[in-house]
PDB file of C-alpha atoms in Angstrom:
ATOM      1  CA  MET A  94       0.000   0.000   0.000  1.00 68.00           C
ATOM      2  CA  THR A  95       1.343   3.412  -0.944  1.00 68.00           C
ATOM      3  CA  GLY A  96       0.344   7.021  -0.682  1.00 91.00           C
ATOM      4  CA  TYR A  97      -2.403   8.526   1.404  1.00 97.00           C
ATOM      5  CA  ALA A  98      -6.155   9.055   1.437  1.00 98.00           C
ATOM      6  CA  ARG A  99      -7.282  12.618   2.056  1.00 98.00           C
ATOM      7  CA  ILE A 100     -10.666  14.289   2.611  1.00 98.00           C
ATOM      8  CA  THR A 101     -11.224  16.745  -0.227  1.00 98.00           C
ATOM      9  CA  GLY A 102     -14.813  17.778   0.438  1.00 98.00           C
ATOM     10  CA  THR A 103     -17.534  17.635   3.094  1.00 99.00           C
ATOM     11  CA  GLY A 104     -21.306  17.964   2.969  1.00 99.00           C
ATOM     12  CA  SER A 105     -24.350  17.500   5.172  1.00 98.00           C
ATOM     13  CA  TYR A 106     -28.117  17.547   5.132  1.00 99.00           C
ATOM     14  CA  LEU A 107     -30.824  17.953   7.765  1.00 98.00           C
ATOM     15  CA  PRO A 108     -34.552  17.399   7.122  1.00 98.00           C
ATOM     16  CA  ASP A 109     -36.708  20.521   7.101  1.00 98.00           C
ATOM     17  CA  LYS A 110     -38.868  19.614  10.100  1.00 98.00           C
ATOM     18  CA  VAL A 111     -37.443  20.790  13.426  1.00 98.00           C
ATOM     19  CA  LEU A 112     -38.718  19.283  16.678  1.00 98.00           C
ATOM     20  CA  THR A 113     -37.769  21.408  19.687  1.00 98.00           C
ATOM     21  CA  ASN A 114     -37.740  20.350  23.316  1.00 98.00           C
ATOM     22  CA  ARG A 115     -40.841  22.486  23.815  1.00 98.00           C
ATOM     23  CA  ASP A 116     -42.568  20.513  21.067  1.00 98.00           C
ATOM     24  CA  LEU A 117     -41.695  17.269  22.874  1.00 98.00           C
ATOM     25  CA  GLU A 118     -43.426  18.516  26.020  1.00 97.00           C
ATOM     26  CA  SER A 119     -46.753  17.901  24.260  1.00 95.00           C
ATOM     27  CA  ILE A 120     -45.724  14.388  23.174  1.00 95.00           C
ATOM     28  CA  VAL A 121     -44.123  12.876  26.268  1.00 97.00           C
ATOM     29  CA  GLU A 122     -43.720  13.796  29.930  1.00 96.00           C
ATOM     30  CA  THR A 123     -40.543  15.878  29.814  1.00 97.00           C
ATOM     31  CA  SER A 124     -39.346  19.475  29.808  1.00 97.00           C
ATOM     32  CA  ASP A 125     -36.885  21.638  27.961  1.00 98.00           C
ATOM     33  CA  GLU A 126     -34.978  22.232  31.202  1.00 98.00           C
ATOM     34  CA  TRP A 127     -34.716  18.486  31.953  1.00 97.00           C
ATOM     35  CA  ILE A 128     -33.417  17.644  28.462  1.00 98.00           C
ATOM     36  CA  VAL A 129     -30.905  20.504  28.273  1.00 98.00           C
ATOM     37  CA  ALA A 130     -29.524  19.841  31.758  1.00 97.00           C
ATOM     38  CA  ARG A 131     -28.910  16.143  31.078  1.00 96.00           C
ATOM     39  CA  THR A 132     -27.891  16.164  27.408  1.00 98.00           C
ATOM     40  CA  GLY A 133     -27.318  19.675  26.058  1.00 98.00           C
ATOM     41  CA  ILE A 134     -29.881  18.977  23.319  1.00 98.00           C
ATOM     42  CA  ARG A 135     -32.303  21.786  22.384  1.00 98.00           C
ATOM     43  CA  GLN A 136     -33.747  20.538  19.095  1.00 98.00           C
ATOM     44  CA  ARG A 137     -33.539  17.799  16.460  1.00 98.00           C
ATOM     45  CA  HIS A 138     -34.564  17.346  12.818  1.00 98.00           C
ATOM     46  CA  VAL A 139     -37.098  14.724  11.734  1.00 98.00           C
ATOM     47  CA  ALA A 140     -37.419  13.205   8.275  1.00 98.00           C
ATOM     48  CA  ALA A 141     -40.657  13.734   6.360  1.00 98.00           C
ATOM     49  CA  GLU A 142     -43.020  10.925   5.474  1.00 98.00           C
ATOM     50  CA  GLY A 143     -41.737   9.272   2.308  1.00 98.00           C
ATOM     51  CA  GLN A 144     -38.182  10.527   2.895  1.00 98.00           C
ATOM     52  CA  PHE A 145     -35.615   7.754   3.282  1.00 98.00           C
ATOM     53  CA  THR A 146     -32.029   7.340   4.409  1.00 98.00           C
ATOM     54  CA  SER A 147     -30.702   7.291   0.839  1.00 99.00           C
ATOM     55  CA  ASP A 148     -32.505  10.603   0.182  1.00 99.00           C
ATOM     56  CA  LEU A 149     -30.732  12.268   3.106  1.00 99.00           C
ATOM     57  CA  ALA A 150     -27.463  10.699   1.957  1.00 99.00           C
ATOM     58  CA  LEU A 151     -28.019  11.978  -1.578  1.00 99.00           C
ATOM     59  CA  ALA A 152     -28.372  15.613  -0.491  1.00 99.00           C
ATOM     60  CA  ALA A 153     -25.273  15.431   1.731  1.00 99.00           C
ATOM     61  CA  SER A 154     -23.284  13.651  -0.986  1.00 99.00           C
ATOM     62  CA  ARG A 155     -24.046  16.270  -3.607  1.00 98.00           C
ATOM     63  CA  LYS A 156     -22.732  18.986  -1.295  1.00 99.00           C
ATOM     64  CA  ALA A 157     -19.583  17.009  -0.540  1.00 99.00           C
ATOM     65  CA  LEU A 158     -18.918  16.360  -4.228  1.00 99.00           C
ATOM     66  CA  ALA A 159     -19.420  20.048  -5.013  1.00 98.00           C
ATOM     67  CA  ALA A 160     -16.987  21.013  -2.249  1.00 98.00           C
ATOM     68  CA  ALA A 161     -14.420  18.559  -3.629  1.00 98.00           C
ATOM     69  CA  ARG A 162     -15.071  19.748  -7.192  1.00 98.00           C
ATOM     70  CA  ARG A 163     -15.861  16.203  -8.228  1.00 98.00           C
ATOM     71  CA  THR A 164     -18.740  14.669 -10.155  1.00 98.00           C
ATOM     72  CA  PRO A 165     -20.434  11.302  -9.706  1.00 98.00           C
ATOM     73  CA  ASP A 166     -18.340  10.040 -12.640  1.00 98.00           C
ATOM     74  CA  ASP A 167     -15.239  10.401 -10.449  1.00 98.00           C
ATOM     75  CA  VAL A 168     -16.597   8.191  -7.659  1.00 98.00           C
ATOM     76  CA  ASP A 169     -15.518   4.545  -7.656  1.00 98.00           C
ATOM     77  CA  LEU A 170     -16.470   3.561  -4.105  1.00 98.00           C
ATOM     78  CA  VAL A 171     -19.600   4.334  -2.048  1.00 99.00           C
ATOM     79  CA  ILE A 172     -19.870   3.377   1.615  1.00 99.00           C
ATOM     80  CA  VAL A 173     -22.934   4.317   3.648  1.00 99.00           C
ATOM     81  CA  ALA A 174     -22.794   3.900   7.407  1.00 99.00           C
ATOM     82  CA  THR A 175     -26.322   3.434   8.715  1.00 99.00           C
ATOM     83  CA  SER A 176     -28.445   1.451  11.147  1.00 98.00           C
ATOM     84  CA  THR A 177     -31.671   2.616   9.472  1.00 98.00           C
ATOM     85  CA  PRO A 178     -31.407   1.567   5.807  1.00 98.00           C
ATOM     86  CA  ASP A 179     -34.212   2.198   3.335  1.00 98.00           C
ATOM     87  CA  MET A 180     -35.033  -1.513   3.183  1.00 97.00           C
ATOM     88  CA  VAL A 181     -33.632  -4.950   3.978  1.00 95.00           C
ATOM     89  CA  PHE A 182     -31.875  -4.969   0.602  1.00 97.00           C
ATOM     90  CA  PRO A 183     -30.496  -3.649  -1.636  1.00 98.00           C
ATOM     91  CA  SER A 184     -28.178  -1.522   0.477  1.00 98.00           C
ATOM     92  CA  SER A 185     -28.768   2.183   0.891  1.00 99.00           C
ATOM     93  CA  ALA A 186     -25.332   2.602  -0.702  1.00 99.00           C
ATOM     94  CA  CYS A 187     -26.566   0.967  -3.914  1.00 98.00           C
ATOM     95  CA  LEU A 188     -29.726   3.079  -3.827  1.00 98.00           C
ATOM     96  CA  LEU A 189     -27.580   6.189  -3.322  1.00 98.00           C
ATOM     97  CA  GLN A 190     -25.283   5.110  -6.138  1.00 98.00           C
ATOM     98  CA  GLY A 191     -28.270   4.826  -8.460  1.00 98.00           C
ATOM     99  CA  LYS A 192     -29.700   8.213  -7.453  1.00 98.00           C
ATOM    100  CA  LEU A 193     -26.321   9.876  -7.972  1.00 98.00           C
ATOM    101  CA  GLY A 194     -25.781   8.210 -11.327  1.00 98.00           C
ATOM    102  CA  VAL A 195     -22.596   6.410 -10.286  1.00 97.00           C
ATOM    103  CA  THR A 196     -22.340   3.373 -12.568  1.00 94.00           C
ATOM    104  CA  HIS A 197     -19.011   1.793 -11.613  1.00 95.00           C
ATOM    105  CA  GLY A 198     -17.034   0.719  -8.577  1.00 97.00           C
ATOM    106  CA  ALA A 199     -18.188  -0.855  -5.319  1.00 98.00           C
ATOM    107  CA  ALA A 200     -21.064   0.157  -3.052  1.00 98.00           C
ATOM    108  CA  PHE A 201     -22.058  -1.257   0.320  1.00 99.00           C
ATOM    109  CA  ASP A 202     -23.534  -0.377   3.708  1.00 99.00           C
ATOM    110  CA  LEU A 203     -21.592  -0.607   6.957  1.00 98.00           C
ATOM    111  CA  GLN A 204     -23.367  -1.122  10.282  1.00 98.00           C
ATOM    112  CA  ALA A 205     -21.580  -0.107  13.471  1.00 98.00           C
ATOM    113  CA  VAL A 206     -24.364   2.108  14.844  1.00 98.00           C
ATOM    114  CA  CYS A 207     -23.006   5.417  16.205  1.00 98.00           C
ATOM    115  CA  SER A 208     -19.419   4.397  15.381  1.00 98.00           C
ATOM    116  CA  GLY A 209     -20.483   3.733  11.803  1.00 98.00           C
ATOM    117  CA  PHE A 210     -18.925   6.736  10.095  1.00 99.00           C
ATOM    118  CA  VAL A 211     -15.567   6.280  11.821  1.00 99.00           C
ATOM    119  CA  TYR A 212     -15.609   2.594  10.823  1.00 99.00           C
ATOM    120  CA  ALA A 213     -16.588   3.529   7.252  1.00 99.00           C
ATOM    121  CA  LEU A 214     -13.892   6.188   6.935  1.00 99.00           C
ATOM    122  CA  ALA A 215     -11.256   3.757   8.206  1.00 98.00           C
ATOM    123  CA  THR A 216     -12.489   1.155   5.699  1.00 98.00           C
ATOM    124  CA  ALA A 217     -12.466   3.582   2.783  1.00 98.00           C
ATOM    125  CA  ASP A 218      -8.944   4.674   3.730  1.00 98.00           C
ATOM    126  CA  LEU A 219      -7.701   1.110   3.294  1.00 98.00           C
ATOM    127  CA  PHE A 220      -9.508   0.722  -0.040  1.00 98.00           C
ATOM    128  CA  VAL A 221      -8.040   3.948  -1.395  1.00 98.00           C
ATOM    129  CA  ARG A 222      -4.518   3.387  -0.105  1.00 97.00           C
ATOM    130  CA  SER A 223      -4.541  -0.090  -1.630  1.00 96.00           C
ATOM    131  CA  GLY A 224      -4.540   1.588  -5.033  1.00 96.00           C
ATOM    132  CA  ARG A 225      -7.715  -0.195  -6.164  1.00 94.00           C
ATOM    133  CA  HIS A 226      -9.920   2.880  -5.706  1.00 97.00           C
ATOM    134  CA  ARG A 227      -9.220   6.562  -6.268  1.00 97.00           C
ATOM    135  CA  CYS A 228     -12.283   8.483  -5.106  1.00 98.00           C
ATOM    136  CA  ALA A 229     -14.572   7.291  -2.316  1.00 98.00           C
ATOM    137  CA  LEU A 230     -17.826   8.772  -1.113  1.00 98.00           C
ATOM    138  CA  VAL A 231     -18.202   8.005   2.608  1.00 99.00           C
ATOM    139  CA  VAL A 232     -21.574   8.804   4.157  1.00 99.00           C
ATOM    140  CA  GLY A 233     -23.232   8.555   7.543  1.00 99.00           C
ATOM    141  CA  ALA A 234     -27.028   8.769   7.260  1.00 99.00           C
ATOM    142  CA  GLU A 235     -29.797   7.918   9.706  1.00 99.00           C
ATOM    143  CA  ILE A 236     -33.529   8.192  10.325  1.00 98.00           C
ATOM    144  CA  PHE A 237     -33.644   7.174  13.975  1.00 98.00           C
ATOM    145  CA  SER A 238     -37.020   8.857  14.468  1.00 98.00           C
ATOM    146  CA  ARG A 239     -38.612   5.715  13.000  1.00 98.00           C
ATOM    147  CA  ILE A 240     -37.139   3.294  15.535  1.00 98.00           C
ATOM    148  CA  LEU A 241     -37.959   5.307  18.657  1.00 98.00           C
ATOM    149  CA  ASP A 242     -40.658   4.670  21.248  1.00 98.00           C
ATOM    150  CA  TRP A 243     -42.165   8.149  21.456  1.00 97.00           C
ATOM    151  CA  LYS A 244     -43.640   7.291  24.860  1.00 97.00           C
ATOM    152  CA  ASP A 245     -40.211   6.588  26.350  1.00 97.00           C
ATOM    153  CA  ARG A 246     -38.825   9.934  27.511  1.00 94.00           C
ATOM    154  CA  SER A 247     -35.453   8.372  28.341  1.00 96.00           C
ATOM    155  CA  THR A 248     -34.734   7.711  24.659  1.00 98.00           C
ATOM    156  CA  CYS A 249     -37.065   9.648  22.339  1.00 98.00           C
ATOM    157  CA  VAL A 250     -35.635  13.022  23.373  1.00 98.00           C
ATOM    158  CA  LEU A 251     -32.087  12.016  22.464  1.00 98.00           C
ATOM    159  CA  PHE A 252     -32.130  11.317  18.739  1.00 98.00           C
ATOM    160  CA  GLY A 253     -32.552  13.095  15.416  1.00 98.00           C
ATOM    161  CA  ASP A 254     -32.292  12.456  11.677  1.00 99.00           C
ATOM    162  CA  GLY A 255     -29.619  13.671   9.258  1.00 99.00           C
ATOM    163  CA  ALA A 256     -26.723  12.827   6.975  1.00 99.00           C
ATOM    164  CA  GLY A 257     -23.101  13.827   6.527  1.00 99.00           C
ATOM    165  CA  ALA A 258     -20.673  12.908   3.765  1.00 99.00           C
ATOM    166  CA  VAL A 259     -17.044  13.255   2.774  1.00 99.00           C
ATOM    167  CA  VAL A 260     -15.120  12.679  -0.423  1.00 99.00           C
ATOM    168  CA  LEU A 261     -11.932  10.718   0.259  1.00 98.00           C
ATOM    169  CA  GLU A 262      -9.320  10.710  -2.508  1.00 98.00           C
ATOM    170  CA  ALA A 263      -5.923   9.201  -3.199  1.00 98.00           C
ATOM    171  CA  SER A 264      -3.214  11.761  -2.479  1.00 97.00           C
ATOM    172  CA  ASP A 265       0.533  12.098  -2.168  1.00 95.00           C
ATOM    173  CA  GLN A 266      -0.041  14.423   0.807  1.00 95.00           C
ATOM    174  CA  PRO A 267      -0.782  13.091   4.306  1.00 96.00           C
ATOM    175  CA  GLY A 268      -4.485  12.798   5.050  1.00 98.00           C
ATOM    176  CA  ILE A 269      -5.706  10.006   7.297  1.00 98.00           C
ATOM    177  CA  LEU A 270      -2.810   9.253   9.629  1.00 98.00           C
ATOM    178  CA  SER A 271      -4.270   6.222  11.400  1.00 98.00           C
ATOM    179  CA  SER A 272      -7.487   4.563  12.516  1.00 98.00           C
ATOM    180  CA  HIS A 273      -8.156   2.531  15.645  1.00 98.00           C
ATOM    181  CA  LEU A 274     -11.340   0.439  15.748  1.00 99.00           C
ATOM    182  CA  HIS A 275     -12.687  -1.672  18.606  1.00 98.00           C
ATOM    183  CA  ALA A 276     -15.763  -3.671  19.589  1.00 98.00           C
ATOM    184  CA  ASP A 277     -16.905  -5.690  22.594  1.00 98.00           C
ATOM    185  CA  GLY A 278     -20.092  -7.652  22.022  1.00 98.00           C
ATOM    186  CA  ARG A 279     -20.410  -8.458  25.718  1.00 98.00           C
ATOM    187  CA  HIS A 280     -22.058  -5.031  26.084  1.00 98.00           C
ATOM    188  CA  ALA A 281     -24.703  -5.571  23.383  1.00 98.00           C
ATOM    189  CA  GLY A 282     -27.478  -5.467  25.956  1.00 98.00           C
ATOM    190  CA  ILE A 283     -27.000  -1.865  27.091  1.00 98.00           C
ATOM    191  CA  LEU A 284     -27.964  -0.323  23.737  1.00 98.00           C
ATOM    192  CA  ASN A 285     -29.949  -2.152  21.070  1.00 98.00           C
ATOM    193  CA  THR A 286     -33.057  -2.378  18.922  1.00 98.00           C
ATOM    194  CA  PRO A 287     -34.054  -6.010  19.503  1.00 96.00           C
ATOM    195  CA  GLY A 288     -36.940  -6.515  17.052  1.00 94.00           C
ATOM    196  CA  HIS A 289     -36.654  -8.279  13.697  1.00 94.00           C
ATOM    197  CA  VAL A 290     -38.818  -9.299  10.755  1.00 92.00           C
ATOM    198  CA  CYS A 291     -39.959 -12.894  10.354  1.00 96.00           C
ATOM    199  CA  GLY A 292     -42.702 -14.232   8.112  1.00 94.00           C
ATOM    200  CA  GLY A 293     -43.662 -10.732   7.061  1.00 92.00           C
ATOM    201  CA  ALA A 294     -44.266  -9.542  10.626  1.00 95.00           C
ATOM    202  CA  VAL A 295     -42.195  -7.791  13.273  1.00 94.00           C
ATOM    203  CA  GLN A 296     -41.010 -10.122  16.014  1.00 96.00           C
ATOM    204  CA  GLY A 297     -40.066  -8.596  19.371  1.00 95.00           C
ATOM    205  CA  ASP A 298     -39.755  -4.881  20.060  1.00 96.00           C
ATOM    206  CA  PRO A 299     -38.452  -2.863  17.074  1.00 95.00           C
ATOM    207  CA  THR A 300     -37.744   0.293  19.101  1.00 98.00           C
ATOM    208  CA  LEU A 301     -34.469   1.473  20.603  1.00 98.00           C
ATOM    209  CA  LYS A 302     -33.612   0.399  24.158  1.00 98.00           C
ATOM    210  CA  MET A 303     -30.825   1.898  26.240  1.00 98.00           C
ATOM    211  CA  ASP A 304     -29.322   1.715  29.703  1.00 98.00           C
ATOM    212  CA  GLY A 305     -28.252   5.362  29.764  1.00 97.00           C
ATOM    213  CA  GLY A 306     -26.045   5.172  32.840  1.00 97.00           C
ATOM    214  CA  ALA A 307     -24.103   2.156  31.599  1.00 98.00           C
ATOM    215  CA  VAL A 308     -23.659   3.669  28.151  1.00 98.00           C
ATOM    216  CA  PHE A 309     -22.377   6.936  29.633  1.00 98.00           C
ATOM    217  CA  LYS A 310     -19.747   5.260  31.823  1.00 98.00           C
ATOM    218  CA  LEU A 311     -18.514   2.939  29.084  1.00 98.00           C
ATOM    219  CA  ALA A 312     -18.432   5.692  26.455  1.00 98.00           C
ATOM    220  CA  VAL A 313     -16.343   8.046  28.581  1.00 98.00           C
ATOM    221  CA  ARG A 314     -13.840   5.315  29.454  1.00 98.00           C
ATOM    222  CA  VAL A 315     -13.313   3.891  25.965  1.00 98.00           C
ATOM    223  CA  LEU A 316     -13.201   7.282  24.227  1.00 98.00           C
ATOM    224  CA  GLU A 317     -10.429   8.478  26.530  1.00 98.00           C
ATOM    225  CA  GLU A 318      -8.436   5.253  26.075  1.00 98.00           C
ATOM    226  CA  ASN A 319      -8.990   5.280  22.323  1.00 98.00           C
ATOM    227  CA  ALA A 320      -7.904   8.912  21.940  1.00 98.00           C
ATOM    228  CA  ARG A 321      -4.681   8.230  23.823  1.00 98.00           C
ATOM    229  CA  GLU A 322      -4.105   5.165  21.632  1.00 98.00           C
ATOM    230  CA  ALA A 323      -4.444   7.226  18.437  1.00 98.00           C
ATOM    231  CA  LEU A 324      -2.143   9.988  19.664  1.00 98.00           C
ATOM    232  CA  ALA A 325       0.520   7.557  20.888  1.00 98.00           C
ATOM    233  CA  ALA A 326       0.496   5.692  17.571  1.00 98.00           C
ATOM    234  CA  ASN A 327       1.451   8.929  15.811  1.00 98.00           C
ATOM    235  CA  GLY A 328       3.832  10.329  18.406  1.00 98.00           C
ATOM    236  CA  LEU A 329       1.516  13.291  19.054  1.00 98.00           C
ATOM    237  CA  GLY A 330       0.255  15.012  22.159  1.00 98.00           C
ATOM    238  CA  ILE A 331      -3.194  16.401  22.796  1.00 97.00           C
ATOM    239  CA  GLU A 332      -1.783  19.887  22.160  1.00 97.00           C
ATOM    240  CA  ASP A 333      -1.230  18.845  18.530  1.00 98.00           C
ATOM    241  CA  VAL A 334      -4.975  18.332  17.932  1.00 98.00           C
ATOM    242  CA  ASP A 335      -6.605  21.415  16.402  1.00 98.00           C
ATOM    243  CA  ALA A 336     -10.169  20.110  16.579  1.00 98.00           C
ATOM    244  CA  TYR A 337     -11.783  17.264  18.497  1.00 98.00           C
ATOM    245  CA  ILE A 338     -14.918  15.933  16.788  1.00 98.00           C
ATOM    246  CA  ALA A 339     -16.514  13.195  18.858  1.00 98.00           C
ATOM    247  CA  HIS A 340     -19.824  11.415  18.386  1.00 98.00           C
ATOM    248  CA  GLN A 341     -22.547  13.897  19.274  1.00 98.00           C
ATOM    249  CA  ALA A 342     -24.618  11.889  21.741  1.00 98.00           C
ATOM    250  CA  ASN A 343     -24.526  13.991  24.871  1.00 97.00           C
ATOM    251  CA  VAL A 344     -22.604  17.176  25.617  1.00 98.00           C
ATOM    252  CA  ARG A 345     -21.683  15.771  29.036  1.00 98.00           C
ATOM    253  CA  ILE A 346     -19.861  12.807  27.448  1.00 98.00           C
ATOM    254  CA  ILE A 347     -17.873  15.151  25.206  1.00 98.00           C
ATOM    255  CA  SER A 348     -16.993  17.481  28.092  1.00 98.00           C
ATOM    256  CA  HIS A 349     -16.009  14.603  30.413  1.00 98.00           C
ATOM    257  CA  VAL A 350     -13.680  13.079  27.817  1.00 98.00           C
ATOM    258  CA  ALA A 351     -12.216  16.459  26.880  1.00 98.00           C
ATOM    259  CA  LYS A 352     -11.476  17.225  30.519  1.00 98.00           C
ATOM    260  CA  LYS A 353      -9.784  13.847  31.040  1.00 98.00           C
ATOM    261  CA  LEU A 354      -7.658  14.390  27.923  1.00 98.00           C
ATOM    262  CA  GLY A 355      -6.922  18.039  28.618  1.00 98.00           C
ATOM    263  CA  ILE A 356      -8.577  19.324  25.438  1.00 97.00           C
ATOM    264  CA  ALA A 357      -9.628  22.964  25.623  1.00 96.00           C
ATOM    265  CA  GLU A 358     -13.356  23.560  25.176  1.00 94.00           C
ATOM    266  CA  SER A 359     -12.562  25.875  22.251  1.00 96.00           C
ATOM    267  CA  ARG A 360     -11.172  22.918  20.305  1.00 98.00           C
ATOM    268  CA  CYS A 361     -14.217  20.694  20.853  1.00 98.00           C
ATOM    269  CA  VAL A 362     -16.783  20.797  18.049  1.00 98.00           C
ATOM    270  CA  VAL A 363     -20.288  20.528  19.510  1.00 98.00           C
ATOM    271  CA  THR A 364     -23.446  20.293  17.402  1.00 98.00           C
ATOM    272  CA  VAL A 365     -25.558  18.001  19.594  1.00 98.00           C
ATOM    273  CA  ASP A 366     -27.544  21.030  20.807  1.00 98.00           C
ATOM    274  CA  ARG A 367     -28.802  21.603  17.239  1.00 98.00           C
ATOM    275  CA  HIS A 368     -28.890  18.060  15.840  1.00 98.00           C
ATOM    276  CA  ALA A 369     -29.319  15.721  18.856  1.00 98.00           C
ATOM    277  CA  ASN A 370     -27.821  12.245  18.414  1.00 98.00           C
ATOM    278  CA  THR A 371     -27.894  11.396  14.703  1.00 99.00           C
ATOM    279  CA  SER A 372     -25.933   8.161  15.211  1.00 98.00           C
ATOM    280  CA  ALA A 373     -23.637   7.421  12.235  1.00 99.00           C
ATOM    281  CA  ALA A 374     -24.395  10.860  10.783  1.00 99.00           C
ATOM    282  CA  SER A 375     -23.231  12.820  13.830  1.00 98.00           C
ATOM    283  CA  VAL A 376     -19.474  12.947  13.177  1.00 99.00           C
ATOM    284  CA  PRO A 377     -19.650  13.914   9.474  1.00 99.00           C
ATOM    285  CA  LEU A 378     -22.413  16.426  10.252  1.00 98.00           C
ATOM    286  CA  ALA A 379     -20.248  18.045  12.923  1.00 98.00           C
ATOM    287  CA  LEU A 380     -17.214  17.972  10.629  1.00 99.00           C
ATOM    288  CA  ASP A 381     -19.089  19.704   7.819  1.00 99.00           C
ATOM    289  CA  VAL A 382     -20.456  22.358  10.187  1.00 98.00           C
ATOM    290  CA  ALA A 383     -16.937  23.008  11.512  1.00 98.00           C
ATOM    291  CA  VAL A 384     -15.497  23.273   7.997  1.00 98.00           C
ATOM    292  CA  ARG A 385     -18.199  25.636   6.758  1.00 98.00           C
ATOM    293  CA  GLU A 386     -17.997  27.791   9.888  1.00 98.00           C
ATOM    294  CA  GLY A 387     -14.231  28.096   9.417  1.00 98.00           C
ATOM    295  CA  ARG A 388     -13.350  26.264  12.625  1.00 98.00           C
ATOM    296  CA  VAL A 389     -11.537  23.567  10.632  1.00 98.00           C
ATOM    297  CA  LYS A 390      -8.994  24.669   8.045  1.00 98.00           C
ATOM    298  CA  ARG A 391      -6.651  22.969   5.624  1.00 98.00           C
ATOM    299  CA  GLY A 392      -3.640  21.552   7.419  1.00 98.00           C
ATOM    300  CA  ASP A 393      -5.439  21.156  10.760  1.00 98.00           C
ATOM    301  CA  THR A 394      -5.001  17.938  12.730  1.00 98.00           C
ATOM    302  CA  LEU A 395      -8.380  16.427  13.597  1.00 99.00           C
ATOM    303  CA  LEU A 396      -9.349  13.653  15.979  1.00 99.00           C
ATOM    304  CA  LEU A 397     -12.654  12.012  15.038  1.00 99.00           C
ATOM    305  CA  GLN A 398     -14.263   9.531  17.430  1.00 99.00           C
ATOM    306  CA  GLY A 399     -17.373   7.371  17.448  1.00 98.00           C
ATOM    307  CA  VAL A 400     -18.931   5.166  20.110  1.00 98.00           C
ATOM    308  CA  GLY A 401     -22.175   3.224  19.983  1.00 98.00           C
ATOM    309  CA  GLY A 402     -24.166   0.029  20.159  1.00 98.00           C
ATOM    310  CA  GLY A 403     -22.379  -3.240  19.731  1.00 98.00           C
ATOM    311  CA  PHE A 404     -20.593  -2.070  21.739  1.00 98.00           C
ATOM    312  CA  THR A 405     -18.346  -0.366  19.162  1.00 98.00           C
ATOM    313  CA  TRP A 406     -15.898   2.515  19.280  1.00 99.00           C
ATOM    314  CA  GLY A 407     -13.073   3.928  17.239  1.00 98.00           C
ATOM    315  CA  SER A 408     -11.036   6.930  16.169  1.00 98.00           C
ATOM    316  CA  VAL A 409      -9.523   8.401  13.030  1.00 99.00           C
ATOM    317  CA  LEU A 410      -6.648  10.855  13.331  1.00 98.00           C
ATOM    318  CA  LEU A 411      -6.127  12.920  10.202  1.00 98.00           C
ATOM    319  CA  LYS A 412      -4.691  15.980   8.544  1.00 98.00           C
ATOM    320  CA  TYR A 413      -7.523  17.915   6.926  1.00 98.00           C
TER     321      TYR A 413
END
């Protein structure tokens, strides 16, 4: 393997409908103050009826391609990280490929829940650096609003819908420096959606279940360990990181990890207040917001991290 893989463009998309904490007060027993105090979330976006994951991915992908000054003809690899695909099969990546007009190369979905985009970016990096692919479209897209129990205030207030995308291209300049992926299936029970389809009917409960306290403790521990692993592998210190973009699940998780690592608040990108937890879409959404707001510039060193059901977690350290 030779050369590097470098992000050349970012894009994102959020559905038009905004559901504020005040709106949720009429749906479930909760309050704006309760949600903000425990999560930092103030609003989330919700997909419209008839709008699917591949549609969100399409809008984000078009923006990323435009930013990279590429066309669908340039793309030879499409990876969509999602836990809420349009259908059982074909993959949302193939549906996205068709909607974009990409007619060559590989396309597949990757399922690692909220770590999905980090897993997908690490995977695309290996494909590109192998020399077999030149231009990858890596997307995180989710419609979690459709797998929530809207009577369960402990979960329904936490999630939102959206998509983020990056174009990853072969380069002779350093881009992705390293990736560090982990999973521990012993913790599958603390965050899952246990239902499934059998004989044309849903078996079990198809809505998201979470042990919030257990998830919080595990997430803080593994994110800190994983960040130190990534920095050590590259001989860098936390002072070398220009922007820390972690999975946007809860502002308290981000702040706890940042404090343990010694990352200044000014270097932490936070969008969970606007987007809520968009699962695999959260990291690329936050990255695109940071790029377009000028908080991330060419040459910056970025630490991206995801953590989610599985239990899965991982990091990508890169030069933007």
